[in-house]
mmCIF file of C-alpha atoms in Angstrom:
data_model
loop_
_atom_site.group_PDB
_atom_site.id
_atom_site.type_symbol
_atom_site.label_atom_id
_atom_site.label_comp_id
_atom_site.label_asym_id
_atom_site.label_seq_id
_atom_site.Cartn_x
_atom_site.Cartn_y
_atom_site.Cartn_z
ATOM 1 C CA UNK W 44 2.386 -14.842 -8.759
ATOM 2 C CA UNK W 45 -0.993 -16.076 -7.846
ATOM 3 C CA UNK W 46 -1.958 -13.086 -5.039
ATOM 4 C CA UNK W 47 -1.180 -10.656 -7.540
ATOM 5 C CA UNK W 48 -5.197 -10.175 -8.888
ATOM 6 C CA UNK W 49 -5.976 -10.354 -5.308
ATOM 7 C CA UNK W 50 -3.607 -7.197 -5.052
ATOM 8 C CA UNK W 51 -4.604 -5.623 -7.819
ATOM 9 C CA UNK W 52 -8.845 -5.655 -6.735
ATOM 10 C CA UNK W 53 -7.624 -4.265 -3.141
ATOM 11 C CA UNK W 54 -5.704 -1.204 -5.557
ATOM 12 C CA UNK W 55 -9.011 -0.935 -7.499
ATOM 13 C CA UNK W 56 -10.976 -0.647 -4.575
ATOM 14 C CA UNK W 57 -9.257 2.073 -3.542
ATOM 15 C CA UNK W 58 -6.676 0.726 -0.959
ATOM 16 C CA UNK W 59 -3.791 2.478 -0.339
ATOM 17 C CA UNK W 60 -0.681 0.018 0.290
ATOM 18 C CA UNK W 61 1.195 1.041 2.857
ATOM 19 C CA UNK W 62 3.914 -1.585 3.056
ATOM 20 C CA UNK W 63 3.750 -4.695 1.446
ATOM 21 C CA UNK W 64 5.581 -7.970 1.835
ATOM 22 C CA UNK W 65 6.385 -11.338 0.379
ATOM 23 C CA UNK W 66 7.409 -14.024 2.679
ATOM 24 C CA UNK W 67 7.408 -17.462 3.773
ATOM 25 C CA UNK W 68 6.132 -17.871 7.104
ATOM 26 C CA UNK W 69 7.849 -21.011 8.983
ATOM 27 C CA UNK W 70 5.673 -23.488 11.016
ATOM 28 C CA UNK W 71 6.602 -22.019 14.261
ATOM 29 C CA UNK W 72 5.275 -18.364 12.613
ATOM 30 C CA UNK W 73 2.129 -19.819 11.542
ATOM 31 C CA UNK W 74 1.808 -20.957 14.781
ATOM 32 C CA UNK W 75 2.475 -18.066 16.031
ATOM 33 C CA UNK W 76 0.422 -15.535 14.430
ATOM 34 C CA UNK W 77 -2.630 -17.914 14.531
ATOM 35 C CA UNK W 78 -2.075 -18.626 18.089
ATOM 36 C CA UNK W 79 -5.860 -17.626 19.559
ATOM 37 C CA UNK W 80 -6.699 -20.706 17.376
ATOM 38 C CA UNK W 81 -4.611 -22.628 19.141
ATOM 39 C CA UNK W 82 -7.680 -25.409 20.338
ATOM 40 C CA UNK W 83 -9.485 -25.267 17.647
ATOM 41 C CA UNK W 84 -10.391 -28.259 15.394
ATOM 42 C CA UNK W 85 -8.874 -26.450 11.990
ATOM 43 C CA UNK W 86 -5.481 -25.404 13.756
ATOM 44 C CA UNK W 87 -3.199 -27.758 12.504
ATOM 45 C CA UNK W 88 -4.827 -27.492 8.762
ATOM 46 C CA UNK W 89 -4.371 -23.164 9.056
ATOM 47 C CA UNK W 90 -0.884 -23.604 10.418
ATOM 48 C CA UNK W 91 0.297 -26.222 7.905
ATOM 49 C CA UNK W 92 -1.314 -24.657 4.887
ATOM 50 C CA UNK W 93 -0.171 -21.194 6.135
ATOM 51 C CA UNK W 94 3.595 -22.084 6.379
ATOM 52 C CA UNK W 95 3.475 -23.890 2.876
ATOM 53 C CA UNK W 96 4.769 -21.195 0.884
ATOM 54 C CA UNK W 97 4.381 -17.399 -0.215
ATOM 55 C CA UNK W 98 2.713 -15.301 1.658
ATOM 56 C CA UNK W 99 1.823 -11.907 0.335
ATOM 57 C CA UNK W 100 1.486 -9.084 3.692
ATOM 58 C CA UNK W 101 0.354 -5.687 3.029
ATOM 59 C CA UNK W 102 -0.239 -2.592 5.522
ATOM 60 C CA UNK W 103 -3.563 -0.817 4.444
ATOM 61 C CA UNK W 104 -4.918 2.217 4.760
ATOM 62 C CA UNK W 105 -8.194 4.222 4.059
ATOM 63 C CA UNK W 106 -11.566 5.918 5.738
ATOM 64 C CA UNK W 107 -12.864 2.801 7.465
ATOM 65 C CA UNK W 108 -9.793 -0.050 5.961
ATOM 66 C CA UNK W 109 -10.962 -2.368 8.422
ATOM 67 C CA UNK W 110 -14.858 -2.778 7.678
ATOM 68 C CA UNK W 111 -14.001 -2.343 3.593
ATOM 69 C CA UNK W 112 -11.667 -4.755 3.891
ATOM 70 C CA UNK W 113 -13.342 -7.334 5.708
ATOM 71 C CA UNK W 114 -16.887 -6.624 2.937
ATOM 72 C CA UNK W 115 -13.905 -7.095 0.252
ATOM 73 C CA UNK W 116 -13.101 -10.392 1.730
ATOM 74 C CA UNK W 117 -16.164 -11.533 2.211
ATOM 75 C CA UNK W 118 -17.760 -14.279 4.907
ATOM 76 C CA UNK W 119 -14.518 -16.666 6.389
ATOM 77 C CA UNK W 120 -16.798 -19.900 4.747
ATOM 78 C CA UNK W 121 -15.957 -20.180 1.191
ATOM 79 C CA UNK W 122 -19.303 -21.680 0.554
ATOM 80 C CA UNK W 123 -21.233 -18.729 2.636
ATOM 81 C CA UNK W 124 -18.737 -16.173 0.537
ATOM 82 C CA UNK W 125 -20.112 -17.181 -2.252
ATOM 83 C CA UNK W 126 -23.774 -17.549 -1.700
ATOM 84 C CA UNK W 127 -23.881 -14.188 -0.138
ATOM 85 C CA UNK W 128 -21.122 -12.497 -1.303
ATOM 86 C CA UNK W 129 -20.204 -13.848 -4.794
ATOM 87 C CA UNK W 130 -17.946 -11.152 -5.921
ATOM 88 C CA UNK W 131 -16.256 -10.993 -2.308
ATOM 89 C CA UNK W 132 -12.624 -12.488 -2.914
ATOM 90 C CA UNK W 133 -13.403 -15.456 -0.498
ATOM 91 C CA UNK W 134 -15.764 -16.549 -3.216
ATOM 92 C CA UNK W 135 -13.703 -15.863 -6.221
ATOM 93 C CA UNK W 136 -10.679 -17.137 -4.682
ATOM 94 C CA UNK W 137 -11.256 -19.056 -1.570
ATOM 95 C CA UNK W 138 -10.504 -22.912 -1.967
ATOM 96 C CA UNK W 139 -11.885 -24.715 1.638
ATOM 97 C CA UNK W 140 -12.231 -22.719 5.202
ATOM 98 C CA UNK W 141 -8.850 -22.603 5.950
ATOM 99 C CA UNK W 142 -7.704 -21.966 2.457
ATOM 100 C CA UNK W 143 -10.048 -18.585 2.122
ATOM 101 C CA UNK W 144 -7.664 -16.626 0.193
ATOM 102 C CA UNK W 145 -7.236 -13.527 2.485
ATOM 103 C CA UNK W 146 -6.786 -12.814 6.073
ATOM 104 C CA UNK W 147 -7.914 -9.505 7.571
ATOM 105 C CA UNK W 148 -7.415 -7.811 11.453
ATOM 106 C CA UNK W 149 -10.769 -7.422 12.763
ATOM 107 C CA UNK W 150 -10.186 -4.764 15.138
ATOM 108 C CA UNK W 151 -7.790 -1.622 15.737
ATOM 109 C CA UNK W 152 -5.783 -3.417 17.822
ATOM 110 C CA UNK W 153 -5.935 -6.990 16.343
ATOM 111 C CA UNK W 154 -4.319 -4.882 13.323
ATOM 112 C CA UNK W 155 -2.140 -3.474 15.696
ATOM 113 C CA UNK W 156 -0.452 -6.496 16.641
ATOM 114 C CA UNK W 157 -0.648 -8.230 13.041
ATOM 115 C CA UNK W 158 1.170 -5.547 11.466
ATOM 116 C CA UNK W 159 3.972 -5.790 14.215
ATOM 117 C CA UNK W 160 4.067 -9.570 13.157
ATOM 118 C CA UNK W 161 4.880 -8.948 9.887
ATOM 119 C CA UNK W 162 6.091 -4.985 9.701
ATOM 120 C CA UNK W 163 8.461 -5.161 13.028
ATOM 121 C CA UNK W 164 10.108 -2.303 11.720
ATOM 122 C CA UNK W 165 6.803 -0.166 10.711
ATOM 123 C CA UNK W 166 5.678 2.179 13.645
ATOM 124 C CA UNK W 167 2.100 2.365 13.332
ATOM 125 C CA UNK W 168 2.656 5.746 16.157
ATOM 126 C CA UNK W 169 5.199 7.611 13.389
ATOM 127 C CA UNK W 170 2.815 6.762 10.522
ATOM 128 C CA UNK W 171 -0.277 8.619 12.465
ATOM 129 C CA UNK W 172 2.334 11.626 12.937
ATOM 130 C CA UNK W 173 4.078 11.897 9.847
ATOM 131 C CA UNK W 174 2.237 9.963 7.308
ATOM 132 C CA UNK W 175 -1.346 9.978 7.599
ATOM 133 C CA UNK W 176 -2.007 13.348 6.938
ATOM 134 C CA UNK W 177 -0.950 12.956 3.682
ATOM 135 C CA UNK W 178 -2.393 9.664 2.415
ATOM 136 C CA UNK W 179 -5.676 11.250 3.498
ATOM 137 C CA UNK W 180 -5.353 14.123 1.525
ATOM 138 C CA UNK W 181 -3.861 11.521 -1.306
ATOM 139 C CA UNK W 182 -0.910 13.459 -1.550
ATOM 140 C CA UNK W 183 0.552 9.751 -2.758
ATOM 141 C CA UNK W 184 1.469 7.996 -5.994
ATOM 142 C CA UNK W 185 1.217 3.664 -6.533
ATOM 143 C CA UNK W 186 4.883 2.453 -6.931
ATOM 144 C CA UNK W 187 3.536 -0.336 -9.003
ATOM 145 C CA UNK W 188 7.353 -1.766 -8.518
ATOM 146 C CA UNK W 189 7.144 -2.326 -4.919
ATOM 147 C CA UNK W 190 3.731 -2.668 -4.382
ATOM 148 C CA UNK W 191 3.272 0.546 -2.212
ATOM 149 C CA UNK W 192 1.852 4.105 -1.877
ATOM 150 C CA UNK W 193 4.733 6.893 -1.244
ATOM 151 C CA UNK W 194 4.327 10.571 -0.366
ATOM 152 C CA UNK W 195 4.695 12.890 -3.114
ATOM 153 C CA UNK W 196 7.175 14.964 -2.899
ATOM 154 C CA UNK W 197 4.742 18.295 -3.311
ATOM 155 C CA UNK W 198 7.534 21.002 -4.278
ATOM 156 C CA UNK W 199 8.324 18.780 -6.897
ATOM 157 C CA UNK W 200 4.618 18.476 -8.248
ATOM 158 C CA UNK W 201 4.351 21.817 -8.304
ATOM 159 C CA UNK W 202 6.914 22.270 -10.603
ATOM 160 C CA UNK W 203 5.718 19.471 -12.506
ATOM 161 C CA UNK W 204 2.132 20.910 -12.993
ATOM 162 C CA UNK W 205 3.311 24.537 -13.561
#
């Protein structure tokens, strides 16, 4: 699949992947997520390019995920991307504006609502309780067949490591 050396540079930079997703999003999604750019003059390009096939969602996680990720992606304008941020994957992979390659929430609670979009059933409240404590201390393993981070069961790598 095409997104798959995107997925594998956010793994390298040291990403964790805390749900991931393939999907096709249907016009009236598109429209939906992109909705604040409802009156804009690229609106009907984003939505139409959006819903035209795979879509590859992840949850991610790390010490400051939303300012890495947004350096990672680089500048929104292909053309900017790669005059000031050529190894940014907007500039590797980006093809016009509205065909940039990546998409990233640009605020706690823009991310918030994004990952509800796509994760209805991921609790961002249970992850904070249960969860984060131990992707912090990276008490996780990649499960390179489903694209995600899981806990570790620690008893068990104990006994593994004794």
């Amino acid at each position: 699949m095409g997104f798959q050396l995107i997925r594998e540079i956010i793994l390298e930079k040291n990403f964790y992947f805390v749900g991931t997703k393939i999907t096709q999003l249907s016009k009236v999604e598109a429209e939906k997520f992109y909705v604040e750019h409802k009156n804009k003059f690229f609106y009907n390009r984003l939505v139409t390019f959006m819903s035209s096939g795979l879509v590859s969602a992840h949850i991610l996680a790390k010490e400051n995920a939303i300012k890495d990720w947004r350096a990672l992606m680089g500048p929104t304008h292909v053309f900017k991307a790669q005059y000031e941020a050529p190894n940014s994957i907007r500039a590797r992979f980006g093809l016009t504006d509205t065909r940039n390659a990546t998409h990233g929430s640009d605020s706690p609670d823009t991310a918030r609502r994004e990952i509800a979009f796509f994760f209805p059933e991921f609790s961002m409240d249970d992850f904070y309780k249960y969860h984060e404590e131990a992707f912090r201390n990276n008490e996780v393993a990649f499960d390179p067949e489903h694209w995600v981070h899981r806990i570790r069961d620690a008893k068990a790598q104990k006994i593994q490591n004794s």
